[in-house]
XYZ file of C-alpha atoms in Angstrom:
772
model
C -160.286 -219.579 87.607
C -157.681 -217.300 85.551
C -156.686 -214.244 87.445
C -156.985 -210.928 85.868
C -153.965 -209.724 83.923
C -151.892 -207.421 86.188
C -152.465 -203.604 84.828
C -150.780 -200.453 86.103
C -152.835 -196.541 86.186
C -150.792 -194.154 83.981
C -152.632 -191.172 84.469
C -150.713 -188.145 84.620
C -149.787 -186.052 87.357
C -151.652 -182.801 87.614
C -147.917 -181.117 87.824
C -148.434 -181.950 84.058
C -150.749 -179.021 83.061
C -148.021 -176.364 85.075
C -145.689 -177.825 82.794
C -147.963 -177.498 79.586
C -146.929 -173.695 80.526
C -143.406 -173.806 79.719
C -143.692 -174.961 76.094
C -143.307 -171.594 74.272
C -146.193 -169.893 72.715
C -146.360 -166.177 72.369
C -148.789 -164.027 74.205
C -150.849 -163.327 70.883
C -150.472 -167.115 70.185
C -152.422 -167.967 73.935
C -154.997 -165.771 72.831
C -154.689 -166.965 69.462
C -155.953 -170.716 71.413
C -158.736 -169.291 72.669
C -159.904 -167.215 69.897
C -159.781 -170.175 67.959
C -162.192 -171.991 69.987
C -164.822 -169.289 69.887
C -164.573 -169.023 66.280
C -164.424 -173.165 66.037
C -168.048 -172.804 67.926
C -169.403 -169.991 65.371
C -168.522 -172.152 62.129
C -169.846 -174.960 63.984
C -173.054 -173.680 65.265
C -174.237 -170.004 63.697
C -175.850 -167.612 65.766
C -179.320 -166.297 64.793
C -180.011 -162.606 65.407
C -176.389 -161.677 66.571
C -173.032 -161.262 64.964
C -170.682 -163.417 66.353
C -168.109 -161.773 68.495
C -164.933 -162.352 70.956
C -164.097 -160.064 73.110
C -160.515 -159.892 75.012
C -159.797 -157.519 77.853
C -156.191 -157.166 78.575
C -154.536 -156.286 82.142
C -153.943 -152.792 83.064
C -150.522 -151.379 82.832
C -150.670 -150.189 86.350
C -152.078 -153.857 87.539
C -149.913 -156.087 89.377
C -149.012 -159.776 88.058
C -151.141 -161.098 91.215
C -154.043 -159.100 91.178
C -154.237 -158.615 87.315
C -156.698 -160.793 85.240
C -156.884 -161.557 81.391
C -160.625 -161.856 80.150
C -161.723 -163.688 76.795
C -165.661 -163.496 76.625
C -167.638 -164.962 73.504
C -171.606 -164.805 72.709
C -171.242 -167.937 71.390
C -173.766 -171.103 71.910
C -172.402 -172.127 75.163
C -171.444 -175.238 76.383
C -173.183 -178.136 78.463
C -171.359 -179.521 81.320
C -169.946 -182.838 79.665
C -168.842 -180.272 76.562
C -167.104 -177.920 79.373
C -165.372 -181.163 80.574
C -164.148 -182.106 77.548
C -163.171 -179.062 76.661
C -160.854 -178.427 79.535
C -158.989 -182.184 79.424
C -155.526 -181.603 77.971
C -155.570 -184.203 74.925
C -159.089 -184.276 74.545
C -161.065 -182.164 71.506
C -164.538 -182.558 69.811
C -162.967 -181.356 66.731
C -162.168 -183.410 63.820
C -158.920 -183.266 62.253
C -159.661 -181.525 59.401
C -162.231 -178.643 58.638
C -161.728 -176.707 62.237
C -159.131 -173.996 63.729
C -158.556 -176.388 67.039
C -156.662 -179.596 66.558
C -155.091 -181.250 69.129
C -157.231 -180.443 72.374
C -154.130 -178.897 74.009
C -154.432 -175.736 72.790
C -156.680 -174.411 75.722
C -154.242 -175.947 78.400
C -151.300 -174.559 76.836
C -152.579 -170.869 76.317
C -154.336 -170.825 79.996
C -151.167 -172.477 81.898
C -148.700 -170.302 79.984
C -150.439 -166.654 80.823
C -151.515 -167.605 84.432
C -152.244 -170.319 87.625
C -155.531 -169.825 87.889
C -158.218 -169.984 85.171
C -162.218 -169.725 85.472
C -164.660 -170.588 82.713
C -167.859 -169.769 83.219
C -170.528 -171.020 80.550
C -174.274 -171.430 79.712
C -176.698 -171.813 77.009
C -179.769 -169.892 76.053
C -181.782 -172.432 77.967
C -179.972 -173.385 80.640
C -181.978 -171.523 83.960
C -178.014 -170.511 85.177
C -174.168 -170.260 84.287
C -171.959 -173.092 85.082
C -168.653 -172.421 86.519
C -165.259 -174.081 87.243
C -162.130 -173.230 88.278
C -158.916 -174.723 87.429
C -156.289 -173.432 90.236
C -153.331 -175.080 88.789
C -151.227 -175.080 92.254
C -154.183 -176.476 94.275
C -154.269 -179.528 92.040
C -150.944 -179.919 91.963
C -150.802 -179.873 95.817
C -154.019 -182.042 96.237
C -152.758 -185.139 93.277
C -155.680 -185.567 91.407
C -157.832 -183.793 88.708
C -160.990 -183.443 90.287
C -162.237 -180.033 90.058
C -165.284 -178.398 91.837
C -168.958 -177.735 89.342
C -170.394 -174.297 90.347
C -172.912 -172.283 89.061
C -174.097 -168.748 88.931
C -177.846 -167.032 88.605
C -177.816 -165.205 85.072
C -179.248 -161.505 84.726
C -181.042 -162.685 82.236
C -183.207 -165.852 81.037
C -181.623 -166.184 77.670
C -177.772 -165.021 78.228
C -175.593 -167.587 76.832
C -171.818 -167.687 75.680
C -168.280 -168.509 77.090
C -166.189 -166.827 79.532
C -162.413 -167.302 80.470
C -160.998 -165.494 83.276
C -157.133 -166.155 83.584
C -155.728 -164.908 86.696
C -152.196 -164.666 89.085
C -150.415 -164.158 85.841
C -146.902 -164.893 85.153
C -144.908 -161.728 85.286
C -143.272 -161.831 81.961
C -147.044 -162.362 80.119
C -148.277 -159.793 82.287
C -145.490 -157.251 81.209
C -145.941 -157.820 77.815
C -150.001 -158.365 77.312
C -150.612 -155.161 79.801
C -148.633 -152.891 77.153
C -149.173 -154.257 73.784
C -152.989 -154.040 73.129
C -152.233 -152.190 70.086
C -149.604 -154.821 68.625
C -152.073 -157.184 70.211
C -155.138 -156.054 67.642
C -152.911 -155.171 64.592
C -151.473 -159.361 64.618
C -154.887 -160.592 65.806
C -156.210 -158.699 62.694
C -153.461 -160.124 60.386
C -154.092 -164.046 61.289
C -157.917 -163.358 61.210
C -158.356 -161.440 58.646
C -160.175 -163.711 56.383
C -162.872 -164.794 59.122
C -163.318 -161.521 59.584
C -163.747 -160.753 56.443
C -165.681 -163.366 54.907
C -167.639 -164.506 58.064
C -168.008 -160.961 59.582
C -166.856 -162.010 62.949
C -166.198 -159.615 65.256
C -163.069 -159.342 67.788
C -162.720 -156.860 70.258
C -159.671 -156.206 72.323
C -159.703 -153.789 75.406
C -162.845 -152.557 73.568
C -161.541 -151.486 70.514
C -162.511 -153.531 66.962
C -159.827 -155.319 65.545
C -159.604 -154.628 61.956
C -158.670 -157.462 59.484
C -155.322 -156.225 57.812
C -156.503 -156.554 54.179
C -154.268 -156.726 51.217
C -152.924 -153.136 49.493
C -152.516 -154.898 45.640
C -152.702 -153.318 42.650
C -156.474 -154.002 40.558
C -157.008 -156.770 38.285
C -157.175 -154.758 35.429
C -153.535 -153.174 36.046
C -151.155 -154.695 33.949
C -147.923 -154.563 32.208
C -146.216 -155.636 29.084
C -143.088 -157.656 28.629
C -142.229 -159.281 25.390
C -145.314 -158.092 23.924
C -147.647 -160.110 26.547
C -149.770 -158.878 29.474
C -149.028 -159.543 32.557
C -151.794 -158.675 35.097
C -151.073 -157.479 38.608
C -153.099 -160.157 40.508
C -154.093 -163.561 39.343
C -156.421 -165.984 40.596
C -155.081 -169.645 41.977
C -157.018 -172.404 41.912
C -155.884 -175.742 41.580
C -158.448 -179.095 42.266
C -156.171 -182.114 43.689
C -159.095 -184.317 43.641
C -160.900 -185.930 46.701
C -159.487 -188.223 49.300
C -160.458 -190.019 52.249
C -159.036 -188.145 55.218
C -159.138 -189.933 58.776
C -160.910 -187.664 61.440
C -158.784 -189.429 64.663
C -155.635 -189.003 63.241
C -155.786 -186.845 60.319
C -153.875 -189.255 58.115
C -155.017 -188.735 54.388
C -155.648 -192.504 52.658
C -154.078 -193.213 49.291
C -157.369 -195.489 48.470
C -160.829 -194.088 48.017
C -161.758 -197.515 49.014
C -159.829 -197.860 52.065
C -162.498 -198.620 55.265
C -160.282 -198.237 58.021
C -156.955 -195.360 58.453
C -153.816 -197.252 57.640
C -152.481 -195.124 60.728
C -154.569 -195.477 63.145
C -157.007 -198.413 61.735
C -159.887 -195.784 63.055
C -163.229 -196.385 60.582
C -164.173 -192.922 61.059
C -162.754 -191.711 56.994
C -164.767 -188.696 55.132
C -164.207 -188.180 51.833
C -162.727 -184.407 51.252
C -162.159 -182.385 48.496
C -158.840 -181.015 48.376
C -157.497 -177.676 46.620
C -155.127 -174.865 46.897
C -156.882 -171.822 45.748
C -156.587 -168.254 46.870
C -154.329 -165.145 44.387
C -150.797 -164.208 43.923
C -150.738 -160.081 43.575
C -148.613 -157.145 43.214
C -148.720 -154.859 46.443
C -148.746 -151.432 45.694
C -145.895 -150.175 47.887
C -142.456 -152.033 48.662
C -140.850 -152.846 51.666
C -137.625 -154.677 53.117
C -139.904 -157.492 55.131
C -143.374 -156.594 54.502
C -144.096 -158.826 51.544
C -144.392 -162.385 50.518
C -147.315 -165.109 50.524
C -149.582 -165.697 53.470
C -150.765 -169.276 53.548
C -154.336 -170.483 55.446
C -155.725 -173.189 56.689
C -159.334 -173.063 57.160
C -159.354 -169.265 57.082
C -156.844 -168.531 59.533
C -152.743 -167.307 58.677
C -150.241 -170.762 59.461
C -147.139 -168.463 57.557
C -147.512 -164.481 57.327
C -145.663 -162.646 54.340
C -143.474 -166.145 53.530
C -140.752 -166.178 51.379
C -139.908 -169.544 50.867
C -141.241 -169.481 47.592
C -139.002 -166.978 46.465
C -135.963 -169.570 46.735
C -134.552 -172.000 44.004
C -133.063 -175.181 45.135
C -130.830 -176.806 42.631
C -131.473 -180.088 42.852
C -128.155 -181.072 41.868
C -126.666 -178.782 44.609
C -125.475 -181.550 47.578
C -125.675 -179.042 49.963
C -129.105 -178.059 49.409
C -128.742 -174.698 50.601
C -130.805 -173.139 48.288
C -130.926 -169.311 46.506
C -133.001 -166.471 47.218
C -134.657 -165.400 44.161
C -136.308 -162.227 44.505
C -136.116 -159.436 45.613
C -132.520 -158.884 44.200
C -132.741 -155.645 42.695
C -131.906 -152.523 44.335
C -133.172 -151.327 46.923
C -134.318 -155.209 47.519
C -137.469 -154.574 48.595
C -140.071 -156.474 47.331
C -143.989 -156.569 46.827
C -145.082 -159.948 45.579
C -148.085 -160.933 47.819
C -150.697 -163.762 48.062
C -153.062 -165.375 50.196
C -153.133 -168.978 49.416
C -155.469 -171.543 50.973
C -154.233 -174.985 51.925
C -157.009 -176.500 53.866
C -155.792 -179.464 53.658
C -152.231 -179.448 54.842
C -151.205 -180.463 58.516
C -149.699 -178.016 60.692
C -148.004 -178.167 64.004
C -149.332 -177.380 67.487
C -148.251 -174.426 67.194
C -149.670 -173.165 64.296
C -146.529 -171.531 62.768
C -145.394 -173.932 59.905
C -146.631 -176.819 57.231
C -144.331 -180.119 56.835
C -142.394 -178.933 54.102
C -141.011 -181.862 53.239
C -144.479 -183.966 52.428
C -145.461 -184.415 48.527
C -148.641 -181.915 49.592
C -146.190 -178.972 50.198
C -144.467 -179.876 47.442
C -147.348 -179.901 45.129
C -148.244 -176.647 46.847
C -144.453 -175.165 45.901
C -144.944 -177.062 41.877
C -148.353 -175.149 41.687
C -147.408 -171.242 42.584
C -143.797 -171.322 41.737
C -142.830 -174.113 39.248
C -139.932 -176.828 39.054
C -137.385 -174.378 37.834
C -135.410 -170.857 38.592
C -137.856 -167.623 38.187
C -134.437 -165.923 36.626
C -135.026 -166.128 32.948
C -130.860 -166.549 32.591
C -130.383 -168.803 35.481
C -132.989 -171.042 34.123
C -131.151 -171.103 30.602
C -127.898 -171.560 31.983
C -128.773 -174.397 34.031
C -130.872 -176.071 30.869
C -134.715 -175.365 32.277
C -137.321 -174.863 29.714
C -138.855 -171.447 30.768
C -140.752 -171.429 33.960
C -144.560 -170.288 33.575
C -146.145 -170.931 36.749
C -148.216 -167.776 38.159
C -145.244 -166.262 40.344
C -142.783 -166.552 37.436
C -144.771 -164.159 35.468
C -145.333 -161.543 38.340
C -141.910 -162.039 38.383
C -141.018 -161.372 35.262
C -143.123 -158.582 35.086
C -142.783 -156.664 38.368
C -139.279 -158.017 39.977
C -138.181 -154.399 39.160
C -138.938 -151.375 41.137
C -138.645 -148.310 38.458
C -140.937 -145.698 38.635
C -143.243 -145.150 36.287
C -146.002 -147.287 34.616
C -143.863 -149.670 33.125
C -143.350 -151.130 36.770
C -146.419 -149.824 38.507
C -144.647 -147.845 40.690
C -145.657 -143.859 42.231
C -142.683 -141.609 40.622
C -141.924 -137.983 40.887
C -140.288 -137.761 37.311
C -136.952 -138.131 38.729
C -137.111 -141.164 41.694
C -139.548 -143.747 43.036
C -141.723 -142.450 45.905
C -141.652 -145.407 48.236
C -141.784 -143.828 51.554
C -144.966 -141.989 50.114
C -146.732 -144.961 48.651
C -145.880 -146.784 52.388
C -147.779 -143.975 53.754
C -150.644 -144.543 51.432
C -151.219 -147.959 52.330
C -151.359 -146.929 55.825
C -154.053 -144.810 55.019
C -155.676 -147.428 52.938
C -155.383 -149.473 56.430
C -157.086 -147.159 58.190
C -159.818 -146.934 55.914
C -159.409 -143.711 54.269
C -161.820 -143.318 51.398
C -159.529 -141.808 49.039
C -157.010 -144.588 49.093
C -158.953 -147.659 48.748
C -158.447 -147.937 45.166
C -155.019 -147.891 43.491
C -156.019 -144.468 41.603
C -153.678 -142.689 43.586
C -150.504 -144.869 42.957
C -151.664 -145.278 39.292
C -152.193 -141.345 38.789
C -148.230 -140.868 40.339
C -146.816 -143.892 38.565
C -148.066 -141.857 35.638
C -147.309 -138.573 36.436
C -143.664 -139.847 36.678
C -143.952 -140.414 33.072
C -145.158 -137.474 32.204
C -144.267 -135.209 35.125
C -145.075 -131.660 33.590
C -148.806 -131.183 33.138
C -150.053 -131.068 29.465
C -151.656 -127.724 28.108
C -155.113 -127.381 28.384
C -156.302 -128.937 24.900
C -159.553 -126.725 25.483
C -159.045 -123.586 27.305
C -161.817 -121.581 28.373
C -162.081 -118.120 25.513
C -160.595 -115.174 26.870
C -163.930 -112.769 28.027
C -164.763 -110.708 25.229
C -163.326 -112.775 22.253
C -159.991 -111.619 20.043
C -157.714 -108.792 19.893
C -160.029 -107.222 16.612
C -163.222 -107.932 19.033
C -161.722 -106.169 22.167
C -160.945 -103.075 19.976
C -164.732 -102.763 18.692
C -163.954 -104.123 14.715
C -166.577 -106.652 14.081
C -166.153 -109.496 11.624
C -167.052 -107.748 8.546
C -164.303 -105.470 8.773
C -165.901 -102.271 8.235
C -164.659 -99.712 10.864
C -166.965 -97.083 11.189
C -165.355 -94.013 13.202
C -168.663 -92.174 13.140
C -170.740 -95.249 14.585
C -172.085 -94.770 17.842
C -169.417 -96.717 20.886
C -171.541 -99.606 22.307
C -172.958 -99.397 25.713
C -170.091 -100.656 28.179
C -171.330 -103.444 29.811
C -171.855 -103.846 33.439
C -168.411 -104.932 35.104
C -168.132 -108.325 36.290
C -168.202 -109.095 40.016
C -165.004 -109.891 41.667
C -164.124 -113.207 41.444
C -164.154 -115.033 44.348
C -161.270 -116.764 45.982
C -163.044 -120.018 45.676
C -164.066 -119.719 42.080
C -160.090 -118.479 41.600
C -158.498 -121.848 43.483
C -161.355 -124.114 41.221
C -160.620 -122.562 38.529
C -157.054 -123.116 38.547
C -157.435 -126.813 39.563
C -159.759 -126.983 36.076
C -156.749 -126.566 34.749
C -153.969 -127.911 36.711
C -152.384 -131.440 37.115
C -152.644 -132.833 40.774
C -149.131 -133.732 42.193
C -150.658 -136.368 44.471
C -146.969 -136.842 46.374
C -147.231 -133.516 47.775
C -151.101 -134.162 49.579
C -148.934 -134.762 52.837
C -148.072 -133.373 56.348
C -145.389 -130.609 56.801
C -144.611 -130.143 60.199
C -141.669 -129.600 62.101
C -141.088 -131.146 65.962
C -142.146 -128.600 68.232
C -143.338 -125.803 65.509
C -146.801 -126.431 66.224
C -149.556 -128.708 64.306
C -148.025 -129.580 60.892
C -149.922 -127.941 57.713
C -152.199 -130.555 55.971
C -151.467 -130.295 52.609
C -154.882 -131.063 50.772
C -153.997 -130.773 47.197
C -151.273 -129.515 44.973
C -151.614 -128.622 41.539
C -149.593 -127.751 38.507
C -151.525 -124.905 37.423
C -151.393 -124.646 32.744
C -152.786 -121.771 30.960
C -153.041 -119.420 33.832
C -149.471 -117.837 33.668
C -148.640 -115.080 36.074
C -152.651 -115.661 37.464
C -151.192 -117.610 40.221
C -151.413 -116.178 44.086
C -153.732 -113.679 45.912
C -156.066 -111.587 44.558
C -155.351 -107.825 42.815
C -151.565 -108.958 44.024
C -148.509 -109.799 41.496
C -148.603 -113.607 40.134
C -146.394 -115.955 42.063
C -144.660 -118.902 41.398
C -145.899 -120.902 44.090
C -149.157 -119.818 46.184
C -150.080 -121.475 49.819
C -153.959 -121.313 49.828
C -155.277 -121.349 53.736
C -158.555 -123.415 54.065
C -159.674 -124.722 57.363
C -157.043 -125.743 60.605
C -153.941 -126.107 59.182
C -155.001 -127.576 55.722
C -153.990 -125.718 52.602
C -153.688 -126.313 48.892
C -150.812 -125.772 46.771
C -151.137 -124.182 43.016
C -148.070 -123.879 41.149
C -147.760 -121.544 38.221
C -146.095 -124.211 35.783
C -145.561 -121.492 33.278
C -143.722 -119.555 35.603
C -139.643 -118.542 34.441
C -138.382 -119.950 37.144
C -139.256 -123.224 35.894
C -139.391 -122.896 32.351
C -135.876 -120.820 31.798
C -134.320 -121.686 35.243
C -135.572 -125.405 35.592
C -135.540 -125.035 39.245
C -136.962 -128.385 41.014
C -140.793 -127.466 41.371
C -140.704 -129.431 45.268
C -138.098 -127.445 46.678
C -139.693 -124.063 45.422
C -143.149 -125.839 47.471
C -141.116 -126.323 50.742
C -139.453 -123.186 50.520
C -142.841 -121.537 50.092
C -144.038 -123.845 53.024
C -141.222 -123.035 54.987
C -141.934 -119.391 55.014
C -145.252 -119.969 55.374
C -144.606 -121.988 58.910
C -142.486 -118.919 59.590
C -144.935 -116.534 59.178
C -147.461 -118.458 60.643
C -145.423 -118.258 64.064
C -144.516 -114.891 63.596
C -140.387 -115.896 64.088
C -137.615 -114.934 62.502
C -135.758 -118.362 61.682
C -133.585 -118.631 58.837
C -135.490 -119.587 56.121
C -132.624 -121.847 54.683
C -132.809 -123.654 57.765
C -136.103 -124.411 57.826
C -136.422 -125.804 54.749
C -133.611 -127.881 55.044
C -135.303 -129.264 58.481
C -138.711 -130.000 56.062
C -136.539 -131.632 53.373
C -135.170 -134.277 56.388
C -138.059 -135.017 57.911
C -140.941 -134.961 55.612
C -139.310 -135.393 51.980
C -137.205 -138.312 52.527
C -137.952 -139.961 49.501
C -135.788 -137.020 47.792
C -132.912 -137.771 49.258
C -129.927 -138.108 47.357
C -126.869 -139.321 49.376
C -123.927 -141.306 48.690
C -125.385 -144.621 49.759
C -128.695 -144.092 47.766
C -126.575 -143.461 45.086
C -124.560 -146.182 45.430
C -127.266 -148.394 45.469
C -128.734 -147.413 42.541
C -125.745 -147.332 40.225
C -125.420 -150.515 41.561
C -128.585 -151.883 40.511
C -128.785 -150.541 37.025
C -124.947 -151.898 36.678
C -126.346 -155.089 37.353
C -128.993 -154.316 34.828
C -126.411 -153.705 31.910
C -124.641 -156.678 32.816
C -126.934 -158.952 32.484
C -127.844 -157.433 29.163
C -124.467 -158.188 27.610
C -123.640 -161.401 29.060
C -125.376 -163.077 25.954
C -123.336 -161.117 23.797
C -119.846 -161.692 26.496
C -120.472 -165.249 26.945
C -120.433 -165.465 22.706
C -116.752 -164.863 23.154
C -115.463 -164.901 26.407
C -111.539 -164.832 25.735
C -111.841 -162.576 23.593
C -114.030 -159.964 25.280
C -111.401 -160.459 28.272
C -108.749 -159.311 26.515
C -109.907 -155.701 25.722
C -109.642 -155.266 29.776
C -106.444 -153.769 31.486
C -104.036 -156.233 33.479
C -104.924 -154.403 36.504
C -108.609 -154.435 35.606
C -108.498 -158.249 34.961
C -106.382 -158.350 38.720
C -109.452 -156.322 40.099
C -111.923 -158.744 38.368
C -109.785 -162.205 39.736
C -109.286 -160.656 43.255
C -112.869 -160.111 43.668
C -113.531 -163.572 42.213
C -111.809 -165.139 45.267
C -113.086 -162.634 47.996
C -116.750 -163.773 47.234
C -115.300 -167.653 47.141
C -115.546 -168.156 43.428
C -114.168 -171.523 42.088
C -113.547 -172.999 38.620
C -112.100 -170.029 37.427
C -111.646 -172.140 33.975
C -115.055 -172.078 34.072
C -115.768 -168.637 34.775
C -113.641 -167.250 32.079
C -114.747 -169.719 29.560
C -118.480 -168.569 30.177
C -118.081 -164.861 30.691
C -119.259 -165.060 34.393
C -116.026 -163.006 34.809
C -117.897 -159.604 33.756
C -119.809 -160.434 37.289
C -116.789 -160.046 39.011
C -115.122 -156.905 37.062
C -115.023 -153.800 37.954
C -117.575 -151.116 36.690
C -115.156 -148.716 34.506
C -114.549 -152.128 32.470
C -118.042 -152.028 31.205
C -116.572 -148.151 29.435
C -113.928 -150.437 28.136
C -116.030 -152.988 26.787
C -118.666 -150.831 25.251
C -115.453 -149.001 23.606
C -113.896 -151.737 22.364
C -117.271 -153.310 20.766
C -119.426 -150.392 20.294
C -121.266 -152.291 16.972
C -122.033 -155.286 19.759
C -123.657 -153.655 22.511
C -125.464 -150.409 20.629
C -128.119 -150.484 18.104
C -130.668 -151.457 20.358
C -128.475 -154.961 21.317
C -128.159 -153.534 25.377
C -128.306 -149.409 24.161
C -130.787 -147.703 22.634
C -128.364 -145.394 20.619
C -127.882 -146.097 17.011
C -124.381 -146.962 15.451
C -124.027 -149.312 12.919
C -126.627 -148.073 10.531
C -124.858 -144.461 10.450
C -123.034 -144.036 7.965
C -121.533 -140.530 9.487
C -118.472 -140.905 11.701
C -118.720 -138.091 13.724
C -122.198 -139.200 14.082
C -121.381 -142.646 15.286
C -118.714 -141.404 17.723
C -121.373 -138.608 19.357
C -124.069 -141.452 19.836
C -121.201 -143.691 21.545
C -119.769 -140.716 23.626
C -123.346 -139.573 25.157
C -123.522 -143.095 25.921
C -120.160 -144.197 27.512
C -119.910 -140.494 29.129
C -123.258 -141.626 31.149
C -121.858 -145.070 31.779
C -118.582 -143.362 33.093
C -120.359 -141.133 35.639
C -122.424 -144.139 37.038
C -119.450 -146.890 37.031
C -117.333 -144.254 39.372
C -120.442 -143.734 41.957
C -120.235 -147.648 42.061
C -116.409 -148.139 41.838
C -115.443 -144.697 43.775
C -118.351 -144.676 46.631
C -116.331 -141.407 48.269
C -117.889 -138.255 49.559
C -119.172 -135.510 47.152
C -120.529 -132.635 46.672
C -124.264 -131.427 46.033
C -123.428 -130.808 42.711
C -121.919 -134.397 41.819
C -124.758 -135.767 43.617
C -127.258 -134.262 41.129
C -124.974 -135.068 38.538
C -124.664 -138.770 39.305
C -128.761 -139.134 39.567
C -129.312 -137.435 36.442
C -126.542 -139.801 34.348
C -128.261 -142.743 36.562
C -131.471 -141.688 35.296
C -130.501 -140.766 31.830
C -128.490 -143.800 31.532
C -131.535 -146.106 32.135
C -133.101 -144.366 29.737
C -130.600 -145.200 27.100
C -130.746 -149.099 28.047
C -133.400 -151.290 25.871
C -136.621 -151.936 27.442
C -136.308 -155.559 28.267
C -132.752 -155.145 30.035
């Protein structure tokens, strides 16, 4: 008789459960792992008559870790004893490797061990007579040296109770400190990660009894567009790229290459399933710009795996052996982005931390190719490298919206002078809060249009003055007959005095709203802030703006409920039409005076004005660094527009520079790590290293090459009068000199010089052709 082959027991020691807690998971990831399990059950077994709900209760701020508890409770269908046993076993999962949030059967063990030493699970189905309870005490299991844990039962309060409750106790100090103080941040994070499931499946997720709000994309409506080279570029576009069907292994997750396979080529499992593969979602333009809050979300089975990912903006030159890549967006001052998206890639594989994809896989390469194409997003870069124009969805959005100049041309709110970036972000916060008037993009659109047309148009149909024209008011009829003996008609009864509300409504009917002033104005330590509920530039009411029975005034602050006020501006007042005083500055003065009067204070009005500007109107800031960044951005655009001409005869244009300017160009080339100077000089790329004042010299040296709509719109060669030519050229070179000085000489400047610099940037930008 043959002796059985010897074997060894490879069951791990219970200590392994504690070791799992050393795997780096952020607090929100621990909770999300447990939420994933609940959501999977909701998707697998929809609940009849109840809204699927998960409630997370965090330890109190004043609690001690040894006594604190974390609860996660759902109203799912509950588990049988076998299901509970499998759910608690490390490495076991009831989920197939596709179509679910949970994947590895390790999430529960890692998450609970990461947070605390003791985990109690209580579960019941509606038909069960009682709750089933299991407690995992990791220190005790480690001391005992086995995995056996007792199963208890607890009575139900109501016969139909069902669901699963997880209570983690004996919390670890670091996790306790973070969880007990960050409930709001946790809500925000979970609302972001689960935004799709919360919105589309109407799951309810609570943290400390407060509902988690899904973070919704604040983007321009699909019908908004800009025009580039005669073509419309929509601000939102759908992505739907079918990839066909393939067999997926439900045990190891591997995709099979052949639809006729009967077993997995990776693990030999016969559990193969034919599944549809697709890249779908959308790309769009956010209504606000931000340094970091932009990029593309990638989701797998409804949960975000990558949030605001920016890798799609990177260009990797296949001929670059370093493979370092280059970020192509945003590259315009102020280096804030607004291209966003939500892309579903359910067929891609993720690691156990659910925080990324295998970017070296062919599936991920296909995603990149679908969204951003194979060539650079920047047309000029693509041309330099010999690529055909990139027409991918991302490249088209890049072409239409890479710049963030205020106005409708780029769909950026502005106030007639500058982009209202901070204000646009404030409105986005109101959008996320659910404020009704910020749910559509109308507020942003109106402000972008107002930038292009800052002064209110006269009312095309003003209400006729009571009593008709002057002849009528003098008693002269249309027949022209004047009968001195005719009895005077009876005087009409006097009209009742117009109420304050009626006067305001009349002003509003003749006014143009200024949305960016619709905000809070207040100073720390100075009582409740004024809430401006509306501001209007009123036309056709010259000298009539102000309190009744009092002389008109340029700016009138009308009181409302509590701290609410309305602002009315006499748009035809001489202070604006004759002296060009800034409307917002005068409104700020009026608000400062209002605050001072409300408090009966004696503060210096100019000081209050300065404080309001500093604390409430950051978008209007005109500082040296801000202007330099703006100047640099504009000069980059000019260099890019001039590059084709320069490359046409690079050496010739190089000779126009002074020796000192050539030296400065070469020194910068070396400082920035440039190589192959001869190629740079030949191809005209030296222009990128030349001091800004060199642009003036090039323009002066060859005005015919850059005017007449080539780079600048000013007419030159087509003019026959020499003085007219000179005047057109000087207008551009004067502005360009101002802007170049801001870039080349970042010195402290007086306020008048800053104002001049700001105006020069604005006027020179207007001189540039549209495509520059």
